């Protein structure tokens, strides 16, 4: 099993594993995420959400300046940090004093709580420097959120630029600002990308889909097992 296309390519090129012996497994989003966002209208674009640990590898050093610039242009824009794993004061302290009231850090205990937070937001942003394939991305997709994320291996395996989200280069606050501006200014684009993401999640990134991949792999191995 592997977790990204880069994992797969490494095993083939460097280790010499035969391609047909490798199975790709994606995370799956719980149905509650789609259900919580069933009434999403895409008429609002005032609330960004970042879901992930408050660490450098998640791109927080790019997220902060991008939000600072956008907040200066959009007086109503807010940002929720979901699941930071550090104290609220640390998260909000990364932003200028004048903007801290527009930044909220939330820790949730259940999928239902997380789903409600995502349902109340308008755009998902995850500018990670590197990733596997984060479950939060599938949950955001299932929630129908238009997505801005970096084109790292785990993300670009799932998000197709301009089709079900927008991809930006790593370490580029300017690119994050540009992508988010496109979404903030265009209701139709938000709706098209968000709905496409939700359809993809419901088709490919459920736990039933994960289970099928695992079961098919073991069945194939069992069928070729030597006595």
XYZ file of N, CA and C in Angstrom:
681
model
N 0.832 -1.189 0.000
C 0.000 0.000 0.000
C 0.877 1.254 0.000
N 0.372 2.349 -0.595
C 1.101 3.613 -0.559
C 0.103 4.745 -0.351
N 0.605 5.923 0.040
C -0.253 7.036 0.402
C -0.231 8.185 -0.594
N 0.637 8.149 -1.579
C 0.676 9.216 -2.585
C 1.321 8.691 -3.850
N 1.187 9.468 -4.938
C 1.810 9.064 -6.196
C 3.329 9.075 -6.076
N 3.873 9.980 -5.251
C 5.321 10.007 -5.052
C 5.788 8.742 -4.328
N 5.009 8.283 -3.348
C 5.337 7.012 -2.689
C 5.393 5.889 -3.711
N 4.385 5.865 -4.590
C 4.296 4.808 -5.595
C 5.506 4.864 -6.531
N 5.818 6.067 -7.027
C 6.931 6.213 -7.968
C 8.267 5.843 -7.323
N 8.430 6.205 -6.057
C 9.677 5.871 -5.348
C 9.851 4.360 -5.254
N 8.775 3.668 -4.924
C 8.864 2.223 -4.796
C 9.198 1.556 -6.127
N 8.661 2.101 -7.218
C 8.911 1.526 -8.536
C 10.340 1.826 -8.999
N 10.747 3.099 -8.935
C 12.037 3.517 -9.493
C 13.224 3.143 -8.616
N 13.077 3.328 -7.317
C 14.221 3.183 -6.419
C 14.322 1.789 -5.799
N 13.188 1.259 -5.383
C 13.206 -0.048 -4.719
C 13.024 -1.182 -5.721
N 12.395 -0.888 -6.863
C 12.195 -1.910 -7.881
C 10.939 -2.731 -7.704
N 9.964 -2.208 -6.972
C 8.697 -2.922 -6.796
C 7.900 -2.855 -8.099
N 7.299 -3.959 -8.494
C 6.484 -3.976 -9.707
C 5.210 -3.155 -9.493
N 4.853 -2.369 -10.515
C 3.728 -1.443 -10.388
C 2.432 -2.140 -10.000
N 2.212 -3.336 -10.552
C 0.953 -4.039 -10.278
C 0.879 -4.575 -8.849
N 1.979 -4.503 -8.126
C 1.974 -4.967 -6.742
C 1.698 -3.830 -5.754
N 1.448 -2.641 -6.267
C 1.236 -1.477 -5.414
C -0.225 -1.054 -5.474
N -0.826 -0.834 -4.315
C -2.201 -0.343 -4.236
C -2.189 1.016 -3.562
N -2.975 1.944 -4.093
C -3.074 3.297 -3.526
C -4.292 3.378 -2.617
N -4.086 3.858 -1.401
C -5.171 3.982 -0.434
C -5.346 5.441 -0.058
N -6.549 5.965 -0.220
C -6.886 7.324 0.171
C -7.639 7.300 1.497
N -7.590 8.400 2.249
C -8.466 8.495 3.416
C -9.920 8.648 2.967
N -10.840 8.433 3.894
C -12.255 8.592 3.588
C -12.918 9.551 4.555
N -13.838 10.354 4.060
C -14.578 11.303 4.899
C -15.887 10.675 5.360
N -16.253 10.939 6.595
C -17.516 10.440 7.135
C -18.700 11.148 6.460
N -19.839 10.467 6.333
C -21.017 11.071 5.682
C -21.502 12.352 6.359
N -21.188 12.531 7.631
C -21.668 13.699 8.353
C -21.177 14.997 7.724
N -20.047 14.962 7.039
C -19.517 16.186 6.441
C -20.379 16.633 5.264
N -20.781 15.706 4.440
C -21.683 16.056 3.349
C -23.050 16.475 3.851
N -23.529 15.800 4.885
C -24.855 16.102 5.422
C -24.897 17.480 6.052
N -23.828 17.852 6.778
C -23.824 19.142 7.473
C -23.829 20.312 6.502
N -23.269 20.108 5.313
C -23.167 21.193 4.340
C -24.169 21.054 3.197
N -25.213 20.274 3.422
C -26.179 20.006 2.348
C -26.831 21.274 1.821
N -26.975 22.293 2.658
C -27.651 23.510 2.227
C -26.718 24.609 1.781
N -25.455 24.300 1.505
C -24.494 25.339 1.117
C -24.954 26.061 -0.145
N -24.934 27.401 -0.106
C -25.472 28.182 -1.230
C -24.396 28.852 -2.078
N -23.197 29.039 -1.533
C -22.081 29.705 -2.212
C -22.329 31.193 -2.450
N -23.280 31.760 -1.750
C -23.539 33.187 -1.894
C -22.685 34.040 -0.986
N -21.980 33.416 -0.036
C -21.150 34.151 0.911
C -19.681 33.818 0.700
N -18.826 34.818 0.903
C -17.382 34.591 0.785
C -16.659 35.466 1.798
N -16.974 35.245 3.066
C -16.398 36.086 4.111
C -15.657 35.293 5.175
N -15.592 33.963 5.018
C -15.075 33.141 6.105
C -14.147 32.064 5.555
N -12.857 32.215 5.805
C -11.868 31.218 5.411
C -11.655 30.240 6.551
N -11.264 29.009 6.219
C -10.940 28.030 7.250
C -9.665 27.290 6.858
N -8.778 27.157 7.846
C -7.563 26.353 7.749
C -7.710 25.238 8.765
N -7.530 23.997 8.358
C -7.657 22.862 9.272
C -6.348 22.095 9.301
N -5.679 22.147 10.426
C -4.417 21.438 10.542
C -3.630 21.917 11.744
N -2.595 21.181 12.092
C -1.742 21.560 13.214
C -1.037 22.878 12.904
N -0.860 23.682 13.922
C -0.224 24.994 13.755
C 1.289 24.798 13.764
N 1.792 24.311 12.608
C 3.210 24.019 12.459
C 3.704 24.567 11.123
N 5.013 24.753 11.024
C 5.594 25.331 9.810
C 5.312 24.490 8.583
N 5.345 23.150 8.726
C 5.156 22.304 7.545
C 3.752 22.418 6.955
N 2.814 22.964 7.721
C 1.451 23.181 7.220
C 1.313 24.514 6.483
N 2.428 25.225 6.354
C 2.400 26.470 5.577
C 1.885 27.675 6.327
N 1.956 27.647 7.656
C 1.388 28.763 8.413
C 2.154 30.061 8.182
N 3.444 29.963 7.849
C 4.223 31.173 7.596
C 3.839 31.828 6.269
N 3.108 31.109 5.438
C 2.555 31.681 4.207
C 1.096 32.086 4.400
N 0.384 31.324 5.224
C -1.012 31.624 5.495
C -1.172 32.985 6.168
N -0.335 33.270 7.157
C -0.486 34.507 7.922
C -0.342 35.742 7.040
N 0.749 35.915 6.275
C 0.841 37.121 5.440
C -0.234 37.181 4.362
N -0.670 36.026 3.860
C -1.739 36.025 2.854
C -3.033 36.564 3.464
N -3.358 36.104 4.675
C -4.575 36.609 5.312
C -4.446 38.088 5.653
N -3.292 38.506 6.115
C -3.088 39.919 6.449
C -3.367 40.793 5.232
N -2.849 40.402 4.077
C -3.079 41.196 2.868
C -4.545 41.190 2.465
N -5.175 40.023 2.488
C -6.577 39.933 2.085
C -7.493 40.662 3.067
N -7.173 40.586 4.345
C -8.000 41.259 5.344
C -7.968 42.766 5.155
N -6.858 43.287 4.643
C -6.788 44.709 4.366
C -7.679 45.134 3.213
N -7.985 44.200 2.337
C -8.841 44.494 1.171
C -10.309 44.196 1.459
N -10.558 43.235 2.344
C -11.928 42.770 2.609
C -12.221 42.947 4.099
N -12.974 43.972 4.428
C -13.175 44.357 5.820
C -13.934 43.312 6.630
N -14.721 42.467 5.967
C -15.521 41.479 6.683
C -14.856 40.097 6.744
N -13.701 39.947 6.137
C -13.080 38.633 6.024
C -12.611 38.120 7.385
N -12.928 36.854 7.671
C -12.524 36.197 8.907
C -11.779 34.907 8.579
N -11.037 34.422 9.558
C -10.285 33.174 9.397
C -10.481 32.311 10.632
N -10.869 31.059 10.412
C -10.944 30.078 11.491
C -9.802 29.085 11.347
N -9.096 28.855 12.435
C -8.051 27.839 12.507
C -8.641 26.656 13.257
N -8.728 25.523 12.606
C -9.403 24.351 13.165
C -8.380 23.274 13.510
N -8.333 22.898 14.786
C -7.444 21.812 15.200
C -5.983 22.190 15.240
N -5.677 23.395 15.730
C -4.293 23.871 15.744
C -3.394 23.036 16.644
N -3.947 22.553 17.752
C -3.143 21.755 18.665
C -2.245 22.563 19.581
N -2.388 23.884 19.553
C -1.647 24.770 20.456
C -2.627 25.779 21.038
N -2.177 26.528 22.022
C -3.044 27.493 22.681
C -3.536 28.564 21.716
N -4.752 29.029 21.958
C -5.345 30.086 21.146
C -4.438 31.304 21.071
N -3.782 31.630 22.181
C -2.914 32.814 22.215
C -1.740 32.677 21.256
N -1.254 31.466 21.069
C -0.140 31.253 20.133
C -0.603 31.482 18.701
N -1.770 30.958 18.366
C -2.296 31.125 17.011
C -2.561 32.597 16.729
N -3.344 33.231 17.556
C -3.723 34.619 17.308
C -2.530 35.557 17.415
N -1.546 35.158 18.238
C -0.349 35.971 18.379
C 0.502 36.046 17.127
N 0.260 35.148 16.185
C 1.004 35.176 14.921
C 0.502 36.274 13.984
N -0.646 36.862 14.304
C -1.255 37.879 13.455
C -1.095 39.263 14.082
N -1.121 40.308 13.270
C -1.058 41.661 13.822
C -2.192 41.901 14.816
N -1.930 42.718 15.825
C -2.911 42.967 16.884
C -4.258 43.403 16.324
N -4.234 44.229 15.320
C -5.479 44.781 14.773
C -6.353 43.723 14.117
N -5.776 42.581 13.757
C -6.536 41.544 13.060
C -6.917 40.370 13.951
N -6.446 40.351 15.170
C -6.643 39.159 16.001
C -8.106 38.892 16.309
N -8.912 39.919 16.336
C -10.345 39.715 16.595
C -11.030 39.022 15.429
N -10.384 38.993 14.271
C -10.960 38.364 13.090
C -10.430 36.941 12.875
N -9.628 36.466 13.815
C -9.065 35.113 13.760
C -9.605 34.312 14.935
N -10.145 33.138 14.649
C -10.688 32.255 15.682
C -9.981 30.911 15.625
N -9.580 30.406 16.773
C -8.972 29.082 16.854
C -9.944 28.153 17.575
N -10.281 27.044 16.938
C -11.284 26.121 17.459
C -10.705 24.716 17.544
N -10.965 24.049 18.659
C -10.640 22.629 18.802
C -11.950 21.861 18.905
N -12.112 20.850 18.078
C -13.336 20.046 18.094
C -13.017 18.650 18.628
N -14.067 18.002 19.168
C -13.870 16.686 19.774
C -14.491 15.561 18.964
N -15.399 15.886 18.038
C -16.086 14.856 17.264
C -16.166 15.271 15.801
N -16.448 14.284 14.943
C -16.657 14.595 13.530
C -17.846 15.531 13.351
N -18.877 15.358 14.168
C -20.065 16.206 14.059
C -19.721 17.664 14.332
N -18.891 17.905 15.333
C -18.476 19.270 15.636
C -17.636 19.850 14.501
N -16.702 19.053 13.997
C -15.859 19.507 12.897
C -16.699 19.808 11.663
N -17.663 18.950 11.377
C -18.520 19.144 10.211
C -19.316 20.437 10.321
N -19.783 20.763 11.520
C -20.539 22.001 11.700
C -19.658 23.230 11.466
N -18.407 23.154 11.917
C -17.490 24.270 11.668
C -17.275 24.460 10.169
N -16.984 23.370 9.461
C -16.750 23.470 8.016
C -17.993 23.950 7.284
N -19.159 23.514 7.737
C -20.403 23.936 7.092
C -20.624 25.432 7.231
N -20.064 26.035 8.289
C -20.244 27.463 8.507
C -19.193 28.329 7.853
N -18.264 27.714 7.131
C -17.194 28.468 6.455
C -17.435 28.493 4.949
N -16.676 29.331 4.253
C -16.915 29.543 2.824
C -15.811 29.029 1.909
N -14.563 29.059 2.371
C -13.421 28.650 1.540
C -12.399 27.948 2.434
N -11.857 26.844 1.947
C -10.857 26.068 2.676
C -9.479 26.366 2.096
N -8.512 26.650 2.972
C -7.148 26.925 2.505
C -6.168 26.091 3.318
N -5.268 25.379 2.617
C -4.271 24.525 3.265
C -2.962 24.626 2.479
N -2.081 25.568 2.841
C -0.856 25.791 2.060
C 0.338 24.985 2.551
N 0.164 23.694 2.783
C 1.231 22.851 3.335
C 2.470 22.841 2.446
N 3.623 22.682 3.101
C 4.883 22.566 2.366
C 5.096 21.137 1.879
N 4.595 20.161 2.628
C 4.600 18.769 2.189
C 3.493 18.042 2.922
N 3.002 16.957 2.328
C 1.873 16.215 2.882
C 1.920 14.775 2.410
N 1.141 13.939 3.096
C 0.749 12.661 2.528
C -0.532 12.960 1.762
N -1.639 12.460 2.247
C -2.951 12.872 1.729
C -3.808 13.155 2.960
N -3.943 14.412 3.361
C -4.584 14.714 4.642
C -6.082 14.440 4.644
N -6.554 13.839 5.717
C -7.980 13.572 5.862
C -8.780 14.869 5.854
N -8.208 15.940 6.402
C -8.934 17.213 6.424
C -9.295 17.688 5.022
N -8.460 17.351 4.041
C -8.756 17.742 2.660
C -10.013 17.022 2.168
N -10.126 15.721 2.451
C -11.308 14.974 2.041
C -12.557 15.484 2.763
N -12.399 15.838 4.027
C -13.539 16.346 4.787
C -14.006 17.688 4.237
N -13.063 18.537 3.854
C -13.429 19.818 3.241
C -14.118 19.606 1.899
N -13.615 18.652 1.108
C -14.245 18.341 -0.166
C -15.665 17.838 0.041
N -15.827 16.913 0.987
C -17.157 16.366 1.267
C -18.114 17.456 1.731
N -17.562 18.491 2.369
C -18.371 19.607 2.835
C -18.737 20.573 1.713
N -18.212 20.327 0.529
C -18.518 21.186 -0.608
C -17.792 22.511 -0.600
N -16.698 22.600 0.143
C -15.952 23.850 0.199
C -15.063 24.021 -1.029
N -15.050 25.205 -1.630
C -14.025 25.486 -2.638
C -12.671 25.522 -1.939
N -11.655 24.970 -2.580
C -10.380 24.694 -1.916
C -9.227 25.398 -2.611
N -8.349 25.981 -1.781
C -7.050 26.472 -2.238
C -5.992 25.713 -1.455
N -5.121 25.007 -2.166
C -4.084 24.240 -1.491
C -2.845 24.178 -2.372
N -1.752 23.766 -1.797
C -0.496 23.706 -2.539
C -0.405 22.422 -3.363
N 0.380 22.488 -4.425
C 0.503 21.353 -5.335
C 1.533 20.353 -4.876
N 1.510 19.992 -3.593
C 2.396 18.950 -3.092
C 1.847 17.592 -3.517
N 2.636 16.538 -3.282
C 2.277 15.235 -3.846
C 0.906 14.761 -3.387
N 0.615 14.850 -2.094
C -0.661 14.341 -1.619
C -1.846 15.133 -2.118
N -1.674 16.450 -2.232
C -2.780 17.294 -2.650
C -3.027 17.224 -4.156
N -1.965 17.237 -4.938
C -2.175 17.244 -6.390
C -2.687 15.902 -6.906
N -2.602 14.852 -6.083
C -3.210 13.582 -6.454
C -4.731 13.649 -6.389
N -5.243 14.620 -5.621
C -6.674 14.702 -5.352
C -7.299 15.935 -6.003
N -6.634 17.075 -5.867
C -7.148 18.333 -6.402
C -6.583 18.563 -7.798
N -7.473 18.726 -8.751
C -7.104 19.037 -10.130
C -7.381 20.519 -10.361
N -6.314 21.257 -10.608
C -6.398 22.717 -10.654
C -7.449 23.206 -11.637
N -8.364 24.019 -11.130
C -9.416 24.583 -11.959
C -10.606 23.683 -12.160
N -10.532 22.448 -11.668
C -11.637 21.505 -11.841
C -12.385 21.250 -10.530
N -11.639 20.928 -9.473
C -12.293 20.720 -8.179
C -11.581 21.482 -7.062
N -10.791 22.466 -7.455
C -10.070 23.298 -6.497
C -8.997 24.095 -7.218
N -8.229 24.854 -6.461
C -7.137 25.645 -7.027
C -5.834 25.249 -6.340
N -4.802 24.988 -7.141
C -3.484 24.641 -6.629
C -2.541 25.833 -6.760
N -1.712 26.028 -5.736
C -0.728 27.108 -5.751
C 0.639 26.525 -5.415
N 1.711 27.213 -5.771
C 3.048 26.739 -5.395
C 3.260 26.834 -3.890
N 4.173 26.014 -3.376
C 4.516 26.126 -1.963
C 5.305 27.416 -1.736
N 5.272 27.884 -0.487
C 6.016 29.066 -0.048
C 5.706 30.287 -0.915
N 4.453 30.504 -1.200
C 4.074 31.636 -2.050
C 2.827 32.323 -1.517
N 2.967 33.218 -0.535
C 1.803 33.970 -0.064
C 1.103 34.728 -1.181
N 1.872 35.242 -2.133
C 1.269 35.992 -3.238
C 0.344 35.105 -4.064
N 0.748 33.859 -4.286
C -0.097 32.931 -5.050
C -1.345 32.561 -4.258
N -1.209 32.427 -2.945
C -2.382 32.151 -2.103
C -3.363 33.307 -2.195
N -2.849 34.531 -2.101
C -3.699 35.722 -2.200
C -4.415 35.755 -3.537
N -3.695 35.467 -4.617
C -4.299 35.504 -5.950
C -5.406 34.472 -6.093
N -5.154 33.249 -5.617
C -6.160 32.187 -5.723
C -7.384 32.496 -4.869
N -7.148 32.937 -3.651
C -8.274 33.267 -2.780
C -9.058 34.459 -3.320
N -8.378 35.403 -3.919
C -9.070 36.553 -4.518
C -10.006 36.115 -5.631
N -9.544 35.163 -6.438
C -10.423 34.632 -7.491
C -11.714 34.087 -6.896
N -11.588 33.340 -5.813
C -12.766 32.747 -5.195
C -13.617 33.781 -4.477
N -12.991 34.709 -3.798
C -13.744 35.742 -3.089
C -14.567 36.597 -4.047
N -14.068 36.775 -5.255
C -14.715 37.668 -6.220
C -15.696 36.976 -7.159
N -15.776 35.650 -7.100
C -16.527 34.933 -8.142
C -17.428 33.861 -7.521
N -18.707 34.189 -7.342
C -19.663 33.226 -6.771
C -19.754 31.956 -7.605
N -19.778 32.112 -8.925
C -19.932 30.957 -9.805
C -18.733 30.018 -9.698
N -17.533 30.576 -9.585
C -16.337 29.739 -9.467
C -16.359 28.975 -8.142
N -16.741 29.652 -7.066
C -16.848 28.963 -5.783
C -17.824 27.797 -5.872
N -18.956 28.042 -6.483
C -19.975 26.997 -6.583
C -19.496 25.837 -7.448
N -18.888 26.154 -8.583
C -18.450 25.088 -9.499
C -17.388 24.214 -8.856
N -16.381 24.833 -8.240
C -15.301 24.051 -7.640
C -15.775 23.312 -6.391
N -16.604 23.971 -5.586
C -17.098 23.328 -4.374
C -17.969 22.123 -4.668
N -18.853 22.254 -5.645
C -19.730 21.133 -5.997
C -18.945 19.988 -6.625
N -17.941 20.328 -7.434
C -17.112 19.273 -8.034
C -16.324 18.531 -6.956
N -15.811 19.271 -5.976
C -15.075 18.638 -4.876
C -15.986 17.708 -4.092
N -17.201 18.141 -3.836
C -18.138 17.319 -3.065
C -18.502 16.044 -3.837
N -18.712 16.163 -5.143
C -19.024 14.990 -5.957
C -17.864 13.997 -5.941
N -16.644 14.505 -6.091
C -15.471 13.625 -6.074
C -15.331 12.917 -4.731
N -15.564 13.662 -3.651
C -15.450 13.061 -2.324
C -16.483 11.956 -2.133
N -17.701 12.221 -2.566
C -18.772 11.225 -2.404
C -18.530 9.991 -3.261
N -17.793 10.148 -4.362
C -17.536 9.039 -5.279
C -16.297 8.233 -4.890
N -15.226 8.946 -4.527
C -13.930 8.287 -4.369
C -13.389 8.264 -2.948
N -13.810 9.180 -2.086
C -13.130 9.352 -0.804
C -14.064 9.114 0.379
N -14.723 7.968 0.351
C -15.526 7.506 1.474
C -14.838 6.287 2.086
N -15.242 5.923 3.306
C -14.640 4.737 3.921
C -15.074 3.461 3.218
N -16.240 3.469 2.568
C -16.640 2.312 1.760
C -15.679 2.133 0.596
N -15.288 3.249 -0.033
C -14.336 3.170 -1.142
C -12.980 2.679 -0.656
N -12.545 3.162 0.516
C -11.288 2.695 1.100
C -11.346 1.189 1.354
N -12.450 0.737 1.933
C -12.595 -0.682 2.256
C -12.559 -1.540 0.992
N -13.187 -1.050 -0.083
C -13.177 -1.817 -1.337
C -11.751 -1.995 -1.842
N -10.961 -0.923 -1.796
C -9.574 -1.012 -2.262
C -8.788 -2.030 -1.452
N -8.931 -1.978 -0.147
C -8.208 -2.905 0.725
C -8.664 -4.342 0.473
N -9.977 -4.546 0.395
C -10.504 -5.896 0.183
C -10.051 -6.453 -1.166
N -10.128 -5.642 -2.212
C -9.714 -6.103 -3.546
C -8.240 -6.461 -3.570
N -7.427 -5.699 -2.843
C -5.994 -5.980 -2.804
C -5.715 -7.312 -2.133
N -6.355 -7.547 -1.002
C -6.142 -8.816 -0.302
C -6.698 -9.987 -1.102
N -7.816 -9.764 -1.789
C -8.369 -10.844 -2.619
C -7.422 -11.179 -3.759
N -6.811 -10.151 -4.349
C -5.880 -10.396 -5.433
C -4.647 -11.138 -4.923
N -4.166 -10.752 -3.751
C -3.019 -11.452 -3.173
C -3.344 -12.907 -2.848
N -4.549 -13.121 -2.302
C -4.952 -14.487 -1.956
C -5.067 -15.360 -3.195
N -5.543 -14.764 -4.295
C -5.739 -15.535 -5.516
C -4.412 -15.929 -6.158
N -3.353 -15.162 -5.913
C -2.051 -15.455 -6.536
C -1.078 -16.135 -5.575
N -1.526 -16.441 -4.380
C -0.648 -17.037 -3.368
C -0.200 -18.429 -3.809
N 1.087 -18.644 -3.680
C 1.641 -19.956 -4.041
C 1.379 -20.956 -2.902
N 1.053 -22.210 -3.257
C 0.834 -23.225 -2.210
C 2.134 -23.472 -1.430
